Coordinates of C-alpha atoms in Angstrom, one line a residue:
M259 CA 4.3 -14.2 0.5
S260 CA 3.4 -17.9 0.9
H261 CA 5.1 -18.2 4.3
H262 CA 3.5 -21.3 5.8
Y263 CA 6.8 -22.5 7.3
A264 CA 7.6 -22.7 11.0
G265 CA 10.1 -24.5 13.2
P266 CA 13.9 -24.7 13.3
Q267 CA 14.3 -23.1 9.8
F268 CA 11.4 -20.7 9.6
G269 CA 9.6 -19.2 12.6
F270 CA 6.4 -17.2 13.0
P271 CA 6.8 -13.5 13.4
H272 CA 7.1 -12.6 17.1
G273 CA 6.4 -16.3 17.8
D274 CA 2.7 -15.9 17.0
A275 CA 1.1 -17.9 14.1
R276 CA -1.8 -15.4 14.0
L277 CA 0.6 -12.6 12.9
N278 CA 2.0 -14.8 10.0
L279 CA 1.0 -13.7 6.5
T280 CA 0.7 -16.5 4.0
D281 CA -0.7 -15.3 0.7
L282 CA -2.2 -12.2 -1.1
Y283 CA -4.7 -12.6 -3.9
A284 CA -6.3 -9.9 -6.1
F285 CA -8.6 -10.6 -9.0
P286 CA -11.7 -9.0 -10.7
K287 CA -15.0 -10.3 -9.4
P288 CA -16.2 -13.0 -11.7
G289 CA -19.2 -11.7 -13.7
N290 CA -18.9 -8.2 -12.4
D291 CA -16.4 -5.7 -14.0
R292 CA -17.2 -3.0 -11.3
K293 CA -15.7 -4.9 -8.4
S294 CA -12.5 -6.7 -7.3
I295 CA -11.8 -9.4 -4.8
L296 CA -8.9 -8.9 -2.4
I297 CA -7.8 -11.7 -0.1
I298 CA -5.3 -11.7 2.8
D299 CA -4.5 -15.2 4.2
V300 CA -2.9 -15.4 7.6
H301 CA -2.4 -17.9 10.4
P302 CA -1.8 -21.4 8.9
S303 CA -3.6 -24.2 10.9
H304 CA -0.4 -26.3 11.1
T305 CA 3.3 -25.8 11.3
F306 CA 5.5 -27.6 8.8
D307 CA 8.5 -28.6 10.9
P308 CA 7.4 -30.0 13.3
Q309 CA 4.0 -30.8 11.9
L310 CA 1.8 -29.6 14.7
P311 CA -1.5 -27.6 14.9
T312 CA -1.3 -23.9 15.7
T313 CA -3.8 -22.1 18.1
T314 CA -7.5 -22.4 17.4
V315 CA -7.9 -18.6 18.1
P316 CA -8.1 -17.2 14.6
F317 CA -6.9 -13.6 14.8
A318 CA -4.9 -11.7 17.4
S319 CA -7.0 -8.9 19.1
E320 CA -3.8 -7.0 19.9
A321 CA -2.8 -6.8 16.2
L322 CA -3.7 -4.9 13.1
Y323 CA -4.1 -6.6 9.7
E324 CA -3.6 -4.2 6.8
L325 CA -3.8 -4.1 3.1
K326 CA -1.8 -1.2 1.6
I327 CA -2.6 0.3 -1.8
D328 CA -0.2 2.5 -3.8
T329 CA -2.2 4.4 -6.5
N330 CA 0.6 6.4 -8.1
G331 CA 3.6 4.0 -8.4
D332 CA 5.8 5.5 -5.8
A333 CA 5.8 2.4 -3.5
V334 CA 4.1 4.5 -0.7
A335 CA 0.6 3.7 0.5
D336 CA -2.2 6.1 -0.5
I337 CA -5.0 3.9 0.7
A338 CA -5.1 1.3 3.5
Y339 CA -7.7 -1.1 4.6
S340 CA -7.2 -2.0 8.3
I341 CA -8.9 -4.9 10.2
R342 CA -9.0 -5.1 14.0
F343 CA -10.5 -8.1 15.8
S344 CA -12.1 -8.3 19.2
P345 CA -10.8 -10.6 21.9
F346 CA -11.7 -14.2 21.4
A347 CA -14.4 -15.0 24.1
N348 CA -17.1 -17.6 24.4
V349 CA -15.9 -19.2 21.2
A350 CA -16.6 -16.0 19.2
Q351 CA -14.8 -13.1 17.7
T352 CA -15.8 -10.0 15.6
A353 CA -14.0 -7.8 13.1
T354 CA -14.0 -4.1 12.3
L355 CA -12.9 -2.9 8.9
R356 CA -11.6 0.6 8.3
R357 CA -10.5 2.6 5.3
V358 CA -7.7 5.2 5.6
E359 CA -6.6 7.6 2.8
G360 CA -3.8 10.1 2.3
A361 CA -1.0 10.6 4.7
Q362 CA -2.7 8.4 7.4
A363 CA -2.4 5.5 5.0
T364 CA 1.3 5.3 5.6
G365 CA 0.9 5.4 9.4
T366 CA 0.5 2.7 12.1
G367 CA -2.7 3.9 13.8
D368 CA -6.1 2.3 14.4
D369 CA -8.0 5.2 12.7
G370 CA -10.0 5.7 9.5
Q371 CA -13.6 5.5 8.2
V372 CA -15.4 2.5 9.6
I373 CA -16.7 0.3 6.7
V374 CA -17.8 -2.7 8.7
E375 CA -18.2 -3.0 12.4
G376 CA -18.8 -6.1 14.6
A377 CA -18.7 -8.6 11.7
P378 CA -18.8 -12.2 13.0
V379 CA -15.7 -14.3 12.4
S380 CA -16.5 -17.6 10.9
L381 CA -15.3 -20.5 13.0
Q382 CA -17.2 -23.4 11.4
R383 CA -17.8 -24.5 7.8
E384 CA -20.5 -21.9 7.2
A385 CA -19.2 -18.6 5.8
H386 CA -20.6 -15.6 7.6
V387 CA -20.6 -12.8 5.1
T388 CA -21.2 -9.1 6.1
E389 CA -22.5 -6.6 3.5
A390 CA -22.0 -2.8 3.8
G391 CA -23.0 -0.7 0.8
D392 CA -20.8 -1.7 -2.1
Y393 CA -18.5 -3.8 0.2
R394 CA -18.7 -7.4 1.2
F395 CA -16.5 -8.8 4.0
F396 CA -15.5 -12.2 5.4
A397 CA -13.0 -13.2 8.0
G398 CA -12.5 -16.7 9.4
W399 CA -11.2 -20.2 8.9
R400 CA -11.2 -21.5 5.4
S401 CA -9.5 -24.3 3.3
D402 CA -6.0 -23.1 2.4
P403 CA -5.9 -22.5 -1.4
F404 CA -2.1 -22.5 -1.4
F405 CA -0.7 -25.6 -3.2
F406 CA 3.0 -26.7 -3.0
D407 CA 5.3 -29.5 -2.0
P408 CA 7.4 -28.1 0.9
L409 CA 8.9 -31.5 1.6
G410 CA 10.5 -31.4 -1.8
A411 CA 11.6 -27.8 -1.2
V412 CA 13.6 -28.7 1.9
N413 CA 15.0 -31.8 0.2
N414 CA 17.2 -29.8 -2.2
L415 CA 14.2 -29.1 -4.5
H416 CA 13.6 -32.8 -5.2
F417 CA 9.9 -32.6 -5.6
T418 CA 7.5 -35.5 -5.3
G419 CA 4.3 -33.7 -6.3
K420 CA 2.8 -34.2 -2.8
D421 CA 0.7 -31.3 -1.6
F422 CA 1.2 -30.6 2.1
F423 CA -1.6 -28.1 2.1
I424 CA -4.4 -30.2 0.5
D425 CA -6.0 -30.8 3.9
K426 CA -4.9 -27.7 5.7
D427 CA -6.7 -24.6 6.7
V428 CA -5.9 -20.9 7.0
C429 CA -7.5 -17.7 8.4
S430 CA -8.8 -15.6 5.5
I431 CA -9.8 -11.9 5.2
V432 CA -11.8 -11.5 2.0
L433 CA -12.9 -8.1 0.7
E434 CA -15.2 -7.4 -2.2
V435 CA -14.6 -3.7 -3.1
P436 CA -15.8 -1.4 -5.8
N437 CA -13.1 -0.7 -8.3
S438 CA -13.8 3.0 -7.9
A439 CA -12.3 2.6 -4.4
L440 CA -9.0 1.4 -5.8
G441 CA -8.2 3.9 -8.5
P442 CA -8.7 4.2 -12.3
K443 CA -6.3 1.5 -13.4
E444 CA -3.2 -0.2 -12.0
V445 CA -2.4 -0.1 -8.3
G446 CA 0.3 -1.7 -6.1
L447 CA -0.8 -3.9 -3.3
W448 CA 0.9 -5.4 -0.2
M449 CA -0.1 -6.6 3.2
R450 CA 1.3 -6.4 6.7
T451 CA 0.6 -7.2 10.3
L452 CA 1.3 -4.9 13.2
D453 CA 1.8 -6.3 16.7
G454 CA 0.5 -4.0 19.5
A455 CA 1.0 -6.4 22.4
G456 CA 3.8 -4.4 23.8
G457 CA 1.9 -1.1 23.9
N458 CA 3.2 0.3 20.6
W459 CA 2.5 -0.8 17.1
V460 CA 5.4 -2.8 15.7
Q461 CA 5.4 -4.3 12.2
A462 CA 5.6 -8.0 12.5
D463 CA 5.3 -9.2 8.9
R464 CA 4.8 -7.9 5.4
G465 CA 4.8 -9.1 1.8
A466 CA 3.0 -9.3 -1.5
M467 CA 4.8 -11.7 -4.0
A468 CA 4.8 -15.4 -3.3
S469 CA 7.7 -16.9 -1.2
Q470 CA 10.4 -14.4 -2.1
G471 CA 10.3 -12.7 1.2
V472 CA 10.9 -16.1 2.9
F473 CA 13.7 -17.6 0.8
L474 CA 15.7 -14.6 -0.4
P475 CA 16.5 -12.1 2.4
G476 CA 18.8 -14.6 4.2
D477 CA 20.4 -13.0 7.3
E478 CA 18.5 -9.8 6.7
S479 CA 15.1 -11.5 7.0
E480 CA 14.1 -9.6 10.2
A481 CA 15.0 -6.2 8.7
Y482 CA 13.2 -7.1 5.5
L483 CA 9.9 -8.1 7.3
A484 CA 10.1 -4.9 9.3
G485 CA 10.7 -2.7 6.3
E486 CA 8.6 -0.8 3.7
P487 CA 8.5 -1.4 -0.1
V488 CA 9.7 2.1 -0.7
D489 CA 13.0 1.2 0.9
D490 CA 13.4 -2.2 -0.8
A491 CA 16.3 -1.2 -3.0
R492 CA 18.6 -1.8 0.0
F493 CA 17.8 -5.5 -0.2
V494 CA 18.8 -5.9 -3.9
A495 CA 22.3 -7.0 -3.0
T496 CA 20.9 -9.6 -0.5
F497 CA 18.4 -11.0 -3.0
A498 CA 21.2 -11.1 -5.7
H499 CA 23.5 -13.0 -3.4
S500 CA 20.8 -15.6 -2.7
L501 CA 20.0 -15.9 -6.4
Q502 CA 23.6 -16.5 -7.3
H503 CA 23.7 -19.4 -4.7
S504 CA 20.3 -20.9 -5.7
G505 CA 20.3 -20.4 -9.4
G506 CA 23.9 -20.1 -10.5
Y507 CA 23.4 -16.6 -11.8
T508 CA 26.3 -14.5 -12.7
P509 CA 26.6 -11.4 -10.3
E510 CA 25.4 -9.2 -13.1
E511 CA 22.4 -11.4 -13.9
A512 CA 21.5 -11.8 -10.2
Q513 CA 21.5 -8.0 -9.7
R514 CA 19.2 -7.6 -12.8
V515 CA 16.7 -10.3 -11.6
A516 CA 16.8 -9.1 -8.0
K517 CA 15.7 -5.6 -9.2
T518 CA 12.7 -7.2 -11.0
L519 CA 11.5 -8.7 -7.6
L520 CA 11.7 -5.5 -5.7
P521 CA 10.0 -3.5 -4.3
D522 CA 7.8 -6.3 -3.0
I523 CA 4.6 -5.1 -4.4
M524 CA 1.9 -6.9 -6.4
R525 CA 0.7 -4.9 -9.4
Y526 CA -3.0 -5.1 -10.1
D527 CA -5.1 -3.6 -12.9
H528 CA -8.8 -4.4 -12.4
T529 CA -9.5 -3.8 -16.1
R530 CA -7.5 -7.0 -17.0
P531 CA -7.8 -10.6 -16.0
A532 CA -5.7 -11.7 -13.1
S533 CA -2.5 -13.5 -14.1
Y534 CA 0.4 -13.9 -11.6
P535 CA 3.0 -12.3 -11.6
D536 CA 2.0 -9.7 -14.2
N537 CA -1.4 -8.7 -12.8
G538 CA -2.7 -9.7 -9.4
R539 CA -3.1 -13.3 -8.4
A540 CA -6.0 -15.7 -9.0
L541 CA -6.6 -18.6 -6.6
T542 CA -5.5 -21.1 -9.2
D543 CA -2.4 -19.2 -10.5
R544 CA 0.8 -21.3 -10.3
A545 CA 2.7 -18.6 -8.3
L546 CA 5.2 -21.1 -6.8
D547 CA 6.1 -22.4 -10.3
Y548 CA 7.0 -18.9 -11.3
F549 CA 9.1 -18.4 -8.2
L550 CA 10.9 -21.8 -8.6
S551 CA 11.9 -20.8 -12.1
V552 CA 13.3 -17.5 -10.9
L553 CA 15.0 -19.1 -7.9
T554 CA 16.7 -21.8 -10.0
N555 CA 17.4 -19.8 -13.1
G556 CA 15.0 -21.9 -15.1
K557 CA 16.4 -25.3 -14.0
I558 CA 13.2 -26.2 -12.2
K559 CA 9.9 -24.9 -13.5
T560 CA 7.4 -26.8 -11.4
D561 CA 6.8 -28.9 -8.3
G562 CA 4.0 -30.8 -10.1
V563 CA 1.3 -29.9 -7.6
P564 CA -2.1 -28.9 -9.1
A565 CA -4.4 -26.2 -7.8
H566 CA -7.1 -27.2 -5.2
S567 CA -10.5 -28.3 -6.3
D568 CA -12.6 -27.1 -3.4
L569 CA -12.8 -23.4 -4.4
L570 CA -16.2 -21.8 -4.5
A571 CA -17.8 -20.0 -7.4
D572 CA -19.0 -17.1 -5.3
F573 CA -17.9 -15.0 -2.3
P574 CA -15.8 -15.8 -0.2
Y575 CA -14.4 -18.1 -3.0
L576 CA -12.3 -20.2 -0.6
G577 CA -13.6 -23.6 0.3
P578 CA -14.9 -24.5 3.8
P579 CA -12.3 -25.5 6.4
H580 CA -11.3 -29.1 6.7
T581 CA -11.4 -29.1 10.5
T582 CA -13.6 -26.8 12.6
I583 CA -12.5 -25.2 15.8
I584 CA -14.7 -27.7 17.8
D585 CA -12.9 -30.6 16.0
R586 CA -9.5 -29.2 17.0
E587 CA -10.3 -28.6 20.7

């Protein structure tokens, strides 16, 4: 997804930074072939244009944060992990993680088997990790692992190699799950946020693959973010039109490439190493280099920005935040 942008050109869904999905990661747990690490990053600490801090409240209590899993390749969820947060009060917040299977996994309810309840949200540099059986759970502020030069992106792709995100933070939801909970081999993953502030659940954001949902839907962006992967064929023409403009593809080539980008699902096989875009996404994978190459038809292959060096060797794998909530207030 990699949608860290806000301002005149890109805005947060429903005007709320806490509903904004940034990145999805999936990789085998280092040193343990029985488990996988799944990371949903949301709520960037700063907007890009103008460059201002967002709210210090990490997660929206009136929202649902979901990870959808398709186990049979039909682009319809068979499993969902749903995270709901308590209201932010007395500089504290807690999280409840649920697992939903079958027909309920396609729905928009706050149901399912409770895996973790009342887990503390991390607001400072220390990572509060909650364990429940074969699961480990983390939610809170962390150093943003995303690396990219957005100033170059908005300057007609004239990159300088300057990483806007090197000192920025993000709110992360990190799950360590047994591979038996995912399926025997390859699954499809995507994430979404649901906004319940108006009394009904409304999908605010969704995505899986890095940046394409931000740059390619054009005038249909709102419909795209409110849609489901199973219906993504309707956006092939929109993606193709954007690719013709950005990369000089012929109409036929643009259609072919657009079809490789949709449905917007990340394929992940826990029996193989993570390697974006073919299998999941590791925290150091150069996801934006791949997207730039597609966007420009191979004319630009990199923005020259390296991966971040503050990643951890163990759970929750993301480095501590650069600025704590106390620093920001």
